[in-house]
Structure formats: structure tokens, C-alpha cells
Amino acid sequence: MSDVLALVEARLRTALGEPDARAAVTFLGTDRIEVLRFLDGDVVRYATLGMSAQPMSDPTAVVADPLRGPRAELVLSVRAGRADTDKVLRLLAVLAASPQVEGLVVAPGASLDTGEPLWPGAPFTSVLVAESGGLVEDLELDEPLEPVRFLPLLPMTPNEAAWKRVQGAAALEERWLAHGTDLRDPLRSGVPLG
């Protein structure tokens, strides 16, 4: 487990540089989850470290496979200085612990609801999980372990989340693209959905 996390942290440092801050959260009955913060010009990136220590398993499986199953970490990028986005650290740790706590398999296209604003004044209470492989390349592990995927999180307003449930993730992403939505703006308003 610790070997996987050492490789994951090395991959994050290679892709994003040295973290300027880190916080750790431990939930009852789960492994410790860390959230690392990286500054990149006017963008601040938050990446979880610990979610990939165990593979995610199908919640209907009788016994969880200790080796096989998807592994992931979460990455959130926002513009720096526009809001107190560091308050998102605890919520990111909660989302990263959800596979262990709730038996959730986090995959691209999924919505993760926090039930509260991501940070003070944020119009977002959930995130869309995007495809991996862009900002941080997937990390291949020795067989039979599956690669660690670094999944970007895209904040959604409640209306966007409701629209996505009906229309699908691809349709919402197309809508964002068509309107030139700055998904890194921590105070952006929702995209027109009419």
C-alpha cells in the first residue's frame, strides 16, 4: 500500500511540482487521506493522496479483491485568489474516502455530491468526474494491479447537476464548451441550460 502511495506522490510531483501545503484527514475505519496543494501561476490544484492505496470494489461483491479493481486519485483545479478555496480540503478527503466508506466506484462521468458548498460562497455542491490522462498521466503498476488514474473534478451548480442526471455527462460538457465556461473560476455562475 505505502509503495503505491509513494509512486503516486512521485507522479504528482513530476506533473505538478512541489506541493506548497498538505493536510491529512482520517475517518473512522478508513486509511488516512492526504490532500496536497500545488500552485501553478494563477491556478491552485488540489490532489488527493491515499484513495488509490486500495482498489475500488463493486459494492455488490461478497468479498473485496485486495489487488484487482480500479484505483484513482482526485484532482481539482481552480483560479487562485478569487475565493477561500482551501476550505475544499476536507470535502476532497471525504470524496476520496467514499470508496472505502460507501463502497463507491468513482469513474469518469460520475457525479459526487458533497451536500454543502465546496468552499465559502461557492455556487457548487457537487463535482463531475472527468476523464483521466490529461494533467497527470495514469500511473501503471505491476500486474495484477490496475493503473492509478488521476481524475479531474469539475465543480457543478445544483442546476447543472440536475441537468446532467437527465442529459448525461457528455451533454453537460458540450454545453460548457459551447458557452466557453471557465471551469476553474471558483465563483462562476451556472451555464445556460434552456
mmCIF file of N, CA, C and O in Angstrom, residues 109-112 124-130 153-183 188-194:
data_model
loop_
_atom_site.group_PDB
_atom_site.id
_atom_site.type_symbol
_atom_site.label_atom_id
_atom_site.label_comp_id
_atom_site.label_asym_id
_atom_site.label_seq_id
_atom_site.Cartn_x
_atom_site.Cartn_y
_atom_site.Cartn_z
ATOM 1 N N GLY A 109 -17.537 10.461 -15.580
ATOM 2 C CA GLY A 109 -18.960 10.594 -15.860
ATOM 3 C C GLY A 109 -19.814 10.588 -14.603
ATOM 4 O O GLY A 109 -20.982 10.952 -14.647
ATOM 5 N N ALA A 110 -19.222 10.194 -13.477
ATOM 6 C CA ALA A 110 -19.977 10.137 -12.219
ATOM 7 C C ALA A 110 -20.119 11.536 -11.622
ATOM 8 O O ALA A 110 -19.303 12.424 -11.876
ATOM 9 N N SER A 111 -21.162 11.700 -10.831
ATOM 10 C CA SER A 111 -21.352 12.919 -10.034
ATOM 11 C C SER A 111 -21.067 12.563 -8.582
ATOM 12 O O SER A 111 -21.501 11.511 -8.111
ATOM 13 N N LEU A 112 -20.362 13.436 -7.895
ATOM 14 C CA LEU A 112 -20.121 13.267 -6.463
ATOM 15 C C LEU A 112 -20.712 14.480 -5.767
ATOM 16 O O LEU A 112 -20.326 15.607 -6.055
ATOM 17 N N PHE A 124 -21.284 25.788 -5.944
ATOM 18 C CA PHE A 124 -21.183 24.371 -6.304
ATOM 19 C C PHE A 124 -21.340 23.482 -5.069
ATOM 20 O O PHE A 124 -20.711 23.732 -4.046
ATOM 21 N N THR A 125 -22.145 22.439 -5.203
ATOM 22 C CA THR A 125 -22.294 21.458 -4.125
ATOM 23 C C THR A 125 -21.991 20.046 -4.618
ATOM 24 O O THR A 125 -22.171 19.076 -3.889
ATOM 25 N N SER A 126 -21.521 19.936 -5.856
ATOM 26 C CA SER A 126 -21.144 18.627 -6.395
ATOM 27 C C SER A 126 -20.094 18.827 -7.485
ATOM 28 O O SER A 126 -19.827 19.951 -7.912
ATOM 29 N N VAL A 127 -19.510 17.706 -7.892
ATOM 30 C CA VAL A 127 -18.493 17.741 -8.948
ATOM 31 C C VAL A 127 -18.787 16.645 -9.964
ATOM 32 O O VAL A 127 -19.378 15.612 -9.627
ATOM 33 N N LEU A 128 -18.374 16.903 -11.192
ATOM 34 C CA LEU A 128 -18.424 15.901 -12.248
ATOM 35 C C LEU A 128 -17.028 15.303 -12.352
ATOM 36 O O LEU A 128 -16.035 16.040 -12.398
ATOM 37 N N VAL A 129 -16.935 13.981 -12.383
ATOM 38 C CA VAL A 129 -15.650 13.308 -12.534
ATOM 39 C C VAL A 129 -15.340 13.224 -14.027
ATOM 40 O O VAL A 129 -16.120 12.655 -14.800
ATOM 41 N N ALA A 130 -14.209 13.810 -14.430
ATOM 42 C CA ALA A 130 -13.826 13.839 -15.848
ATOM 43 C C ALA A 130 -12.839 12.703 -16.157
ATOM 44 O O ALA A 130 -12.388 11.983 -15.264
ATOM 45 N N LEU A 153 -11.772 16.805 -11.264
ATOM 46 C CA LEU A 153 -13.107 17.107 -10.759
ATOM 47 C C LEU A 153 -13.544 18.458 -11.301
ATOM 48 O O LEU A 153 -12.791 19.430 -11.223
ATOM 49 N N LEU A 154 -14.747 18.527 -11.862
ATOM 50 C CA LEU A 154 -15.300 19.755 -12.428
ATOM 51 C C LEU A 154 -16.493 20.190 -11.577
ATOM 52 O O LEU A 154 -17.513 19.488 -11.553
ATOM 53 N N PRO A 155 -16.376 21.320 -10.854
ATOM 54 C CA PRO A 155 -17.482 21.749 -9.990
ATOM 55 C C PRO A 155 -18.763 22.011 -10.779
ATOM 56 O O PRO A 155 -18.732 22.561 -11.881
ATOM 57 N N MET A 156 -19.901 21.582 -10.188
ATOM 58 C CA MET A 156 -21.210 21.775 -10.809
ATOM 59 C C MET A 156 -22.145 22.511 -9.857
ATOM 60 O O MET A 156 -22.155 22.240 -8.660
ATOM 61 N N THR A 157 -22.944 23.407 -10.426
ATOM 62 C CA THR A 157 -24.014 24.031 -9.654
ATOM 63 C C THR A 157 -25.126 22.985 -9.477
ATOM 64 O O THR A 157 -25.179 22.001 -10.235
ATOM 65 N N PRO A 158 -26.032 23.185 -8.525
ATOM 66 C CA PRO A 158 -27.141 22.232 -8.381
ATOM 67 C C PRO A 158 -27.962 22.067 -9.664
ATOM 68 O O PRO A 158 -28.366 20.952 -10.005
ATOM 69 N N ASN A 159 -28.198 23.165 -10.406
ATOM 70 C CA ASN A 159 -28.950 23.065 -11.668
ATOM 71 C C ASN A 159 -28.184 22.249 -12.706
ATOM 72 O O ASN A 159 -28.777 21.449 -13.440
ATOM 73 N N GLU A 160 -26.862 22.472 -12.785
ATOM 74 C CA GLU A 160 -26.050 21.692 -13.731
ATOM 75 C C GLU A 160 -26.068 20.219 -13.361
ATOM 76 O O GLU A 160 -26.177 19.349 -14.231
ATOM 77 N N ALA A 161 -25.989 19.926 -12.064
ATOM 78 C CA ALA A 161 -26.006 18.532 -11.617
ATOM 79 C C ALA A 161 -27.335 17.864 -11.960
ATOM 80 O O ALA A 161 -27.364 16.713 -12.426
ATOM 81 N N ALA A 162 -28.434 18.587 -11.760
ATOM 82 C CA ALA A 162 -29.756 18.038 -12.090
ATOM 83 C C ALA A 162 -29.875 17.815 -13.597
ATOM 84 O O ALA A 162 -30.402 16.782 -14.052
ATOM 85 N N TRP A 163 -29.381 18.767 -14.389
ATOM 86 C CA TRP A 163 -29.436 18.655 -15.842
ATOM 87 C C TRP A 163 -28.594 17.473 -16.315
ATOM 88 O O TRP A 163 -28.981 16.718 -17.197
ATOM 89 N N LYS A 164 -27.415 17.312 -15.691
ATOM 90 C CA LYS A 164 -26.520 16.200 -16.042
ATOM 91 C C LYS A 164 -27.173 14.853 -15.763
ATOM 92 O O LYS A 164 -27.012 13.902 -16.516
ATOM 93 N N ARG A 165 -27.946 14.756 -14.662
ATOM 94 C CA ARG A 165 -28.617 13.489 -14.336
ATOM 95 C C ARG A 165 -29.579 13.073 -15.449
ATOM 96 O O ARG A 165 -29.734 11.895 -15.743
ATOM 97 N N VAL A 166 -30.198 14.048 -16.088
ATOM 98 C CA VAL A 166 -31.166 13.759 -17.156
ATOM 99 C C VAL A 166 -30.476 13.615 -18.508
ATOM 100 O O VAL A 166 -30.726 12.672 -19.262
ATOM 101 N N GLN A 167 -29.583 14.551 -18.825
ATOM 102 C CA GLN A 167 -28.985 14.617 -20.168
ATOM 103 C C GLN A 167 -27.675 13.826 -20.308
ATOM 104 O O GLN A 167 -27.266 13.509 -21.418
ATOM 105 N N GLY A 168 -26.989 13.594 -19.191
ATOM 106 C CA GLY A 168 -25.721 12.865 -19.232
ATOM 107 C C GLY A 168 -24.515 13.795 -19.152
ATOM 108 O O GLY A 168 -24.603 14.993 -19.437
ATOM 109 N N ALA A 169 -23.394 13.212 -18.756
ATOM 110 C CA ALA A 169 -22.164 13.982 -18.554
ATOM 111 C C ALA A 169 -21.660 14.604 -19.855
ATOM 112 O O ALA A 169 -21.245 15.762 -19.879
ATOM 113 N N ALA A 170 -21.699 13.853 -20.946
ATOM 114 C CA ALA A 170 -21.188 14.364 -22.228
ATOM 115 C C ALA A 170 -21.970 15.600 -22.666
ATOM 116 O O ALA A 170 -21.390 16.573 -23.162
ATOM 117 N N ALA A 171 -23.285 15.577 -22.472
ATOM 118 C CA ALA A 171 -24.113 16.717 -22.875
ATOM 119 C C ALA A 171 -23.771 17.954 -22.045
ATOM 120 O O ALA A 171 -23.721 19.070 -22.580
ATOM 121 N N LEU A 172 -23.517 17.765 -20.749
ATOM 122 C CA LEU A 172 -23.146 18.907 -19.909
ATOM 123 C C LEU A 172 -21.786 19.457 -20.322
ATOM 124 O O LEU A 172 -21.601 20.672 -20.436
ATOM 125 N N GLU A 173 -20.833 18.567 -20.578
ATOM 126 C CA GLU A 173 -19.505 19.019 -21.000
ATOM 127 C C GLU A 173 -19.589 19.768 -22.334
ATOM 128 O O GLU A 173 -18.902 20.772 -22.525
ATOM 129 N N GLU A 174 -20.431 19.302 -23.248
ATOM 130 C CA GLU A 174 -20.625 20.004 -24.529
ATOM 131 C C GLU A 174 -21.219 21.390 -24.296
ATOM 132 O O GLU A 174 -20.839 22.364 -24.942
ATOM 133 N N ARG A 175 -22.172 21.485 -23.369
ATOM 134 C CA ARG A 175 -22.805 22.766 -23.044
ATOM 135 C C ARG A 175 -21.762 23.734 -22.490
ATOM 136 O O ARG A 175 -21.708 24.888 -22.875
ATOM 137 N N TRP A 176 -20.909 23.249 -21.568
ATOM 138 C CA TRP A 176 -19.834 24.089 -21.019
ATOM 139 C C TRP A 176 -18.920 24.582 -22.139
ATOM 140 O O TRP A 176 -18.569 25.755 -22.194
ATOM 141 N N LEU A 177 -18.553 23.678 -23.032
ATOM 142 C CA LEU A 177 -17.642 24.018 -24.125
ATOM 143 C C LEU A 177 -18.270 25.042 -25.062
ATOM 144 O O LEU A 177 -17.646 26.037 -25.440
ATOM 145 N N ALA A 178 -19.535 24.836 -25.421
ATOM 146 C CA ALA A 178 -20.243 25.731 -26.344
ATOM 147 C C ALA A 178 -20.345 27.151 -25.782
ATOM 148 O O ALA A 178 -20.341 28.122 -26.532
ATOM 149 N N HIS A 179 -20.423 27.280 -24.467
ATOM 150 C CA HIS A 179 -20.557 28.595 -23.836
ATOM 151 C C HIS A 179 -19.224 29.155 -23.339
ATOM 152 O O HIS A 179 -19.201 30.207 -22.692
ATOM 153 N N GLY A 180 -18.119 28.453 -23.633
ATOM 154 C CA GLY A 180 -16.803 28.934 -23.203
ATOM 155 C C GLY A 180 -16.688 29.065 -21.691
ATOM 156 O O GLY A 180 -16.044 29.982 -21.180
ATOM 157 N N THR A 181 -17.287 28.144 -20.960
ATOM 158 C CA THR A 181 -17.315 28.198 -19.493
ATOM 159 C C THR A 181 -15.917 27.998 -18.914
ATOM 160 O O THR A 181 -15.221 27.055 -19.282
ATOM 161 N N ASP A 182 -15.509 28.891 -18.020
ATOM 162 C CA ASP A 182 -14.231 28.749 -17.323
ATOM 163 C C ASP A 182 -14.477 27.875 -16.098
ATOM 164 O O ASP A 182 -14.904 28.345 -15.050
ATOM 165 N N LEU A 183 -14.213 26.580 -16.237
ATOM 166 C CA LEU A 183 -14.497 25.629 -15.165
ATOM 167 C C LEU A 183 -13.566 25.797 -13.969
ATOM 168 O O LEU A 183 -13.789 25.193 -12.928
ATOM 169 N N ARG A 188 -17.872 31.121 -10.683
ATOM 170 C CA ARG A 188 -18.622 31.216 -11.935
ATOM 171 C C ARG A 188 -20.098 30.910 -11.701
ATOM 172 O O ARG A 188 -20.486 30.214 -10.774
ATOM 173 N N SER A 189 -20.932 31.452 -12.570
ATOM 174 C CA SER A 189 -22.362 31.136 -12.498
ATOM 175 C C SER A 189 -22.612 29.905 -13.368
ATOM 176 O O SER A 189 -21.781 29.517 -14.191
ATOM 177 N N GLY A 190 -23.757 29.328 -13.204
ATOM 178 C CA GLY A 190 -24.111 28.138 -13.961
ATOM 179 C C GLY A 190 -24.276 28.429 -15.445
ATOM 180 O O GLY A 190 -24.642 29.545 -15.835
ATOM 181 N N VAL A 191 -24.008 27.434 -16.267
ATOM 182 C CA VAL A 191 -24.142 27.590 -17.704
ATOM 183 C C VAL A 191 -25.645 27.620 -18.055
ATOM 184 O O VAL A 191 -26.440 26.958 -17.392
ATOM 185 N N PRO A 192 -26.058 28.406 -19.089
ATOM 186 C CA PRO A 192 -27.468 28.367 -19.501
ATOM 187 C C PRO A 192 -27.863 26.965 -19.954
ATOM 188 O O PRO A 192 -27.149 26.340 -20.747
ATOM 189 N N LEU A 193 -28.979 26.466 -19.446
ATOM 190 C CA LEU A 193 -29.376 25.093 -19.739
ATOM 191 C C LEU A 193 -30.677 24.999 -20.513
ATOM 192 O O LEU A 193 -31.168 23.911 -20.771
ATOM 193 N N GLY A 194 -31.234 26.142 -20.924
ATOM 194 C CA GLY A 194 -32.518 26.148 -21.626
ATOM 195 C C GLY A 194 -32.422 25.693 -23.057
ATOM 196 O O GLY A 194 -31.420 25.498 -23.642
#
